[in-house]
Amino acid sequence: MSGMRTDSRLGVSPPSAGDLSKRSGGPRTVLARTDQGYPSALERAADPPERLYVAGAVDALEEGIAIVGARRSTPYGLGCAARFARAAAEHGVVVISGGARGCDAAAHRAAMEAGGRTVAFLGGGCDRPYPAEHEGLFRQIVASGGAVVSEHAWDEPPLPYRFRLRNRLIASLARATLIVEAGLPSGTFSTADEALAADRDVLVVPGAITSASSRGANRLLYQGATPIVDDEAFADALFSLFGCLKQECVSSFGETAAVAKADGPDDPIVEALRAQALNMEELYEIARAGCGRIDAREWLMERLVRAEGAGAIARYPDGRWGPC
């Protein structure tokens, strides 16, 4: 069995503006399927890649947890991706995702902020980062001890069909795939399908049945995926998958729990928005019923500002307010 080797063929094509390893100082490796260090977990994938092109640390390619979700994500999806990625990273679990806009990027960033390692699988070559605005994110992943990986040569373009192909690698390297938000239709479903095909667990964060961005996630739950309904459920999953001590896992969410406690369980605005996103007129009706005063709008705005500052709620791009 040959050893993994650092690529010395950079002269094949000039380094592009997206050359992640040159900008971050990380290694640049071509890893053949027969090489020592090739992740055995990828043998679970349909048609395992004969080569991996790795910018960053090859030893980051260990079995971890995949966290994926919608590109057009809501604050709720972004918050869940960051919340669970942070908890996983704090316990030494590598966070795997696809580097896409929305939930994927939130998971990568939260893992690094927690001091952990993260792996991004791309749909094109590592020197052609997509989306282009994530070039900085990918450099940070490499610089922090993680890896940006592709089965395509360094300068291969990110063609549409290749993104579904890369999902099989995400799902195979991960012991479980956590889907934090997905609408219908959703490309996220292909990652769930690939996880099932590789005999891996599929975990799903449920959403409100009135939320279009959660219809796909809720459908997966209906089809038998494991629900992650709260922090303790995720702690149970980490314990089952990686042997993390449950009490340690639960303690990772102390800050979030403190925020929830500070909001108070009796605030009707916060409670309503935790259930579903609402527009201002709907919130005003709740305020009129809850404040017992004529100046309901002032009462409402005070609570929205306080809850947003505490990180309990957020304003969505369409103007509604809802859960983070």
Coordinates of C-alpha atoms in Angstrom, one line a residue:
M1 CA 0.0 0.0 0.0
S2 CA 1.5 3.3 -1.0
G3 CA 1.5 6.4 1.2
M4 CA -0.5 9.5 0.6
R5 CA 1.4 12.1 -1.5
T6 CA 1.5 15.8 -1.8
D7 CA 0.6 17.0 -5.3
S8 CA 3.6 18.3 -7.2
R9 CA 1.8 18.8 -10.5
L10 CA 0.7 22.4 -9.9
G11 CA 2.2 23.4 -13.2
V12 CA -0.6 21.5 -15.0
S13 CA -2.7 24.7 -14.6
P14 CA -1.6 28.0 -13.1
P15 CA -2.9 28.5 -9.5
S16 CA -6.2 30.5 -9.7
A17 CA -7.5 33.2 -7.4
G18 CA -9.3 30.4 -5.5
D19 CA -6.1 28.4 -4.7
L20 CA -7.1 27.7 -1.1
S21 CA -3.9 26.1 0.1
K22 CA -1.6 28.9 -1.2
R23 CA -3.6 31.6 0.6
S24 CA -4.0 29.7 3.8
G25 CA -0.7 28.0 4.0
G26 CA -2.3 24.5 4.3
P27 CA -1.1 21.4 2.5
R28 CA -2.4 20.2 -0.9
T29 CA -2.8 16.5 -1.3
V30 CA -4.0 14.1 -3.9
L31 CA -5.2 11.0 -2.1
A32 CA -5.7 7.8 -4.1
R33 CA -8.2 5.1 -3.1
T34 CA -5.3 2.7 -2.5
D35 CA -3.3 5.2 -0.4
Q36 CA -2.9 4.9 3.4
G37 CA -5.1 7.7 4.8
Y38 CA -7.9 7.3 2.3
P39 CA -11.0 7.4 4.5
S40 CA -12.4 3.8 4.7
A41 CA -15.9 5.3 5.4
L42 CA -16.1 6.4 1.8
E43 CA -16.2 2.8 0.7
R44 CA -19.8 2.9 1.8
A45 CA -20.6 5.4 -0.9
A46 CA -22.0 4.4 -4.3
D47 CA -19.0 4.5 -6.7
P48 CA -16.3 5.6 -4.2
P49 CA -14.0 8.2 -5.8
E50 CA -10.7 6.9 -7.1
R51 CA -9.0 10.1 -5.9
L52 CA -9.6 12.9 -3.5
Y53 CA -8.2 16.3 -4.0
V54 CA -7.7 17.8 -0.5
A55 CA -6.8 21.3 0.5
G56 CA -6.0 21.2 4.1
A57 CA -5.5 18.5 6.7
V58 CA -6.0 14.9 5.4
D59 CA -6.4 13.7 9.0
A60 CA -9.6 15.8 9.3
L61 CA -11.3 13.3 7.0
E62 CA -12.6 11.2 9.9
E63 CA -16.1 10.0 10.6
G64 CA -18.1 12.9 11.9
I65 CA -21.6 14.3 11.8
A66 CA -23.0 15.9 8.6
I67 CA -25.1 19.1 9.2
V68 CA -26.9 20.2 6.1
G69 CA -29.9 22.3 5.2
A70 CA -31.6 24.9 3.0
R71 CA -29.6 27.4 1.0
R72 CA -32.5 29.9 1.3
S73 CA -32.5 29.4 5.0
T74 CA -34.5 31.2 7.7
P75 CA -33.0 32.4 11.0
Y76 CA -34.5 29.3 12.6
G77 CA -32.5 27.0 10.2
L78 CA -29.3 29.0 10.6
G79 CA -29.7 29.0 14.3
C80 CA -30.2 25.3 14.5
A81 CA -27.2 24.6 12.2
A82 CA -24.9 26.7 14.3
R83 CA -26.3 25.4 17.6
F84 CA -25.8 21.7 16.8
A85 CA -22.5 22.2 14.9
R86 CA -21.1 24.1 17.9
A87 CA -22.1 21.3 20.3
A88 CA -20.6 18.7 18.1
A89 CA -17.3 20.6 17.6
E90 CA -16.9 21.2 21.4
H91 CA -16.8 17.5 21.9
G92 CA -14.2 16.8 19.2
V93 CA -16.7 15.6 16.5
V94 CA -15.8 16.8 13.0
V95 CA -18.6 18.7 11.3
I96 CA -19.1 17.8 7.6
S97 CA -21.1 19.8 5.1
G98 CA -21.2 21.0 1.6
G99 CA -20.0 24.6 1.8
A100 CA -23.2 26.0 0.4
R101 CA -25.0 29.2 1.3
G102 CA -27.3 29.1 4.2
C103 CA -27.3 26.2 6.7
D104 CA -24.1 24.6 5.4
A105 CA -22.0 27.8 5.9
A106 CA -23.6 28.4 9.3
A107 CA -22.5 24.9 10.4
H108 CA -18.9 25.3 9.1
R109 CA -18.5 28.7 10.8
A110 CA -20.0 27.6 14.2
A111 CA -17.7 24.5 14.3
M112 CA -14.6 26.7 13.8
E113 CA -15.8 29.3 16.3
A114 CA -16.1 26.4 18.8
G115 CA -12.5 25.4 18.1
G116 CA -13.4 22.3 16.2
R117 CA -12.6 21.0 12.7
T118 CA -14.9 21.0 9.7
V119 CA -14.8 19.4 6.3
A120 CA -16.4 20.9 3.2
F121 CA -17.1 18.7 0.1
L122 CA -17.3 20.7 -3.1
G123 CA -19.1 20.1 -6.4
G124 CA -16.1 21.3 -8.4
G125 CA -12.4 21.5 -8.0
C126 CA -10.9 23.1 -4.9
D127 CA -9.4 25.9 -7.1
R128 CA -12.9 26.8 -8.4
P129 CA -14.7 27.4 -5.1
Y130 CA -18.5 27.7 -5.3
P131 CA -20.2 29.9 -4.3
A132 CA -17.4 32.3 -5.1
E133 CA -18.2 34.5 -2.1
H134 CA -17.3 31.6 0.2
E135 CA -13.7 31.6 -0.9
G136 CA -12.8 33.3 2.4
L137 CA -14.8 30.7 4.4
F138 CA -13.0 27.8 2.6
R139 CA -9.6 29.4 3.4
Q140 CA -10.6 29.7 7.0
I141 CA -11.6 26.0 7.1
V142 CA -8.1 25.0 5.8
A143 CA -6.3 27.4 8.1
S144 CA -8.2 26.1 11.2
G145 CA -7.1 22.5 10.6
G146 CA -10.0 21.3 8.6
A147 CA -10.2 20.4 4.9
V148 CA -11.9 21.4 1.6
V149 CA -12.3 18.3 -0.5
S150 CA -13.4 17.3 -4.0
E151 CA -13.3 14.1 -6.1
H152 CA -12.6 16.4 -9.1
A153 CA -9.2 17.8 -10.2
W154 CA -8.2 21.1 -8.8
D155 CA -9.4 23.4 -11.6
E156 CA -12.6 21.4 -12.6
P157 CA -15.7 23.6 -12.9
P158 CA -18.6 23.3 -10.4
L159 CA -21.2 21.8 -12.8
P160 CA -24.8 21.4 -11.5
Y161 CA -24.9 17.6 -11.6
R162 CA -21.8 17.3 -9.5
F163 CA -23.4 18.7 -6.4
R164 CA -25.8 15.8 -6.0
L165 CA -22.8 13.5 -6.6
R166 CA -20.8 15.1 -3.8
N167 CA -23.7 14.5 -1.4
R168 CA -22.9 10.8 -1.3
L169 CA -19.5 11.7 0.0
I170 CA -20.9 13.9 2.8
A171 CA -23.3 11.2 3.8
S172 CA -20.8 8.4 3.7
L173 CA -18.1 10.1 5.7
A174 CA -20.6 11.1 8.4
R175 CA -21.9 8.6 10.9
A176 CA -25.2 10.5 10.8
T177 CA -26.6 13.3 8.7
L178 CA -28.6 16.0 10.6
I179 CA -31.0 18.0 8.4
V180 CA -31.8 21.3 10.1
E181 CA -34.1 22.8 7.5
A182 CA -35.5 21.7 4.1
G183 CA -38.4 22.8 2.0
L184 CA -40.2 21.0 -0.8
P185 CA -38.7 20.3 -3.3
S186 CA -35.2 20.2 -1.8
G187 CA -31.8 19.1 -2.9
T188 CA -31.2 18.2 0.8
F189 CA -33.3 15.1 0.2
S190 CA -30.5 13.6 -1.9
T191 CA -28.1 13.7 1.1
A192 CA -30.7 11.9 3.2
D193 CA -31.1 9.3 0.5
E194 CA -27.4 8.8 0.2
A195 CA -27.1 8.4 4.0
L196 CA -29.8 5.7 4.0
A197 CA -28.1 4.0 1.1
A198 CA -24.8 4.0 3.1
D199 CA -26.6 2.6 6.1
R200 CA -26.1 5.8 8.1
D201 CA -28.6 7.5 10.4
V202 CA -30.7 10.4 9.3
L203 CA -31.6 13.0 12.0
V204 CA -34.0 15.8 11.4
V205 CA -34.9 19.0 13.2
P206 CA -38.7 19.5 12.9
G207 CA -40.3 22.8 12.0
A208 CA -43.7 24.3 12.1
I209 CA -46.2 22.6 9.7
T210 CA -47.1 26.1 8.5
S211 CA -43.5 26.8 7.4
A212 CA -42.7 26.2 3.8
S213 CA -39.0 26.0 4.7
S214 CA -39.7 23.0 7.0
R215 CA -42.0 20.9 4.8
G216 CA -39.3 18.7 3.5
A217 CA -37.8 18.2 7.0
N218 CA -41.2 17.3 8.4
R219 CA -41.8 14.9 5.5
L220 CA -38.6 13.1 6.4
L221 CA -39.8 12.7 9.9
Y222 CA -43.0 11.3 8.7
Q223 CA -41.0 8.8 6.7
G224 CA -39.1 7.6 9.8
A225 CA -36.1 9.9 10.3
T226 CA -35.0 10.4 13.9
P227 CA -36.4 13.7 15.4
I228 CA -34.0 16.0 17.1
V229 CA -36.6 17.9 19.2
D230 CA -34.3 19.5 21.8
D231 CA -30.8 19.7 23.2
E232 CA -31.2 16.5 25.1
A233 CA -32.2 14.6 22.0
F234 CA -29.0 15.8 20.2
A235 CA -27.0 14.9 23.3
D236 CA -28.5 11.3 23.1
A237 CA -27.5 11.1 19.4
L238 CA -23.9 12.2 20.1
F239 CA -23.6 9.7 22.9
S240 CA -25.0 6.9 20.7
L241 CA -22.8 7.8 17.7
F242 CA -19.5 9.0 19.3
G243 CA -19.7 8.1 23.0
C244 CA -19.9 11.7 24.2
L245 CA -20.9 11.8 27.8
K246 CA -24.5 13.0 27.9
Q247 CA -24.1 15.5 30.7
E248 CA -21.2 17.1 28.9
C249 CA -23.2 17.3 25.7
V250 CA -26.2 18.9 27.5
S251 CA -23.9 21.5 29.1
S252 CA -22.9 22.8 25.7
F253 CA -26.3 24.4 25.4
G254 CA -26.1 26.4 28.6
E255 CA -25.9 29.7 26.9
T256 CA -29.0 29.0 24.8
A257 CA -30.9 27.7 27.8
A258 CA -30.0 30.9 29.7
V259 CA -31.4 33.0 26.9
A260 CA -34.6 31.0 26.9
K261 CA -35.0 31.4 30.6
A262 CA -34.3 35.1 30.5
D263 CA -37.1 35.6 27.9
G264 CA -39.5 34.2 30.4
P265 CA -42.1 31.5 29.7
D266 CA -45.0 33.8 30.1
D267 CA -44.2 36.3 27.3
P268 CA -47.0 35.6 24.8
I269 CA -45.0 37.2 21.9
V270 CA -42.0 35.1 22.4
E271 CA -44.1 31.9 22.9
A272 CA -46.1 32.7 19.7
L273 CA -43.0 33.2 17.6
R274 CA -41.3 30.1 18.9
A275 CA -44.3 28.2 17.4
Q276 CA -44.3 29.9 14.0
A277 CA -43.2 33.0 12.1
L278 CA -45.8 35.8 12.2
N279 CA -46.2 39.2 10.4
M280 CA -46.7 42.5 12.3
E281 CA -50.5 42.5 12.0
E282 CA -50.7 39.0 13.5
L283 CA -48.4 40.0 16.3
Y284 CA -50.4 43.1 16.9
E285 CA -53.5 41.0 17.5
I286 CA -51.7 39.0 20.1
A287 CA -50.4 42.2 21.7
R288 CA -53.9 43.7 21.9
A289 CA -55.0 40.5 23.7
G290 CA -52.0 40.3 26.0
C291 CA -51.1 43.8 27.1
G292 CA -54.5 45.0 28.3
R293 CA -53.6 48.5 27.3
I294 CA -54.5 50.9 24.4
D295 CA -50.9 51.4 23.3
A296 CA -50.4 47.8 22.2
R297 CA -47.9 48.6 19.4
E298 CA -45.4 50.2 21.9
W299 CA -45.8 47.1 24.2
L300 CA -45.2 44.8 21.2
M301 CA -42.1 46.6 20.0
E302 CA -40.5 46.6 23.4
R303 CA -40.8 42.8 23.6
L304 CA -39.6 42.3 20.0
V305 CA -36.5 44.4 20.6
R306 CA -35.8 42.6 23.9
A307 CA -36.3 39.1 22.5
E308 CA -34.2 39.8 19.4
G309 CA -31.4 41.2 21.5
A310 CA -31.5 38.1 23.6
G311 CA -31.2 35.9 20.5
A312 CA -34.6 34.3 21.0
I313 CA -36.2 35.6 17.8
A314 CA -35.2 37.2 14.5
R315 CA -36.7 39.2 11.7
Y316 CA -37.0 37.2 8.4
P317 CA -36.3 38.6 5.0
D318 CA -40.0 38.7 4.1
G319 CA -40.7 41.0 7.1
R320 CA -42.1 38.3 9.4
W321 CA -40.7 37.6 12.9
G322 CA -39.9 34.0 14.0
P323 CA -37.7 31.7 16.0
C324 CA -33.9 31.7 15.6

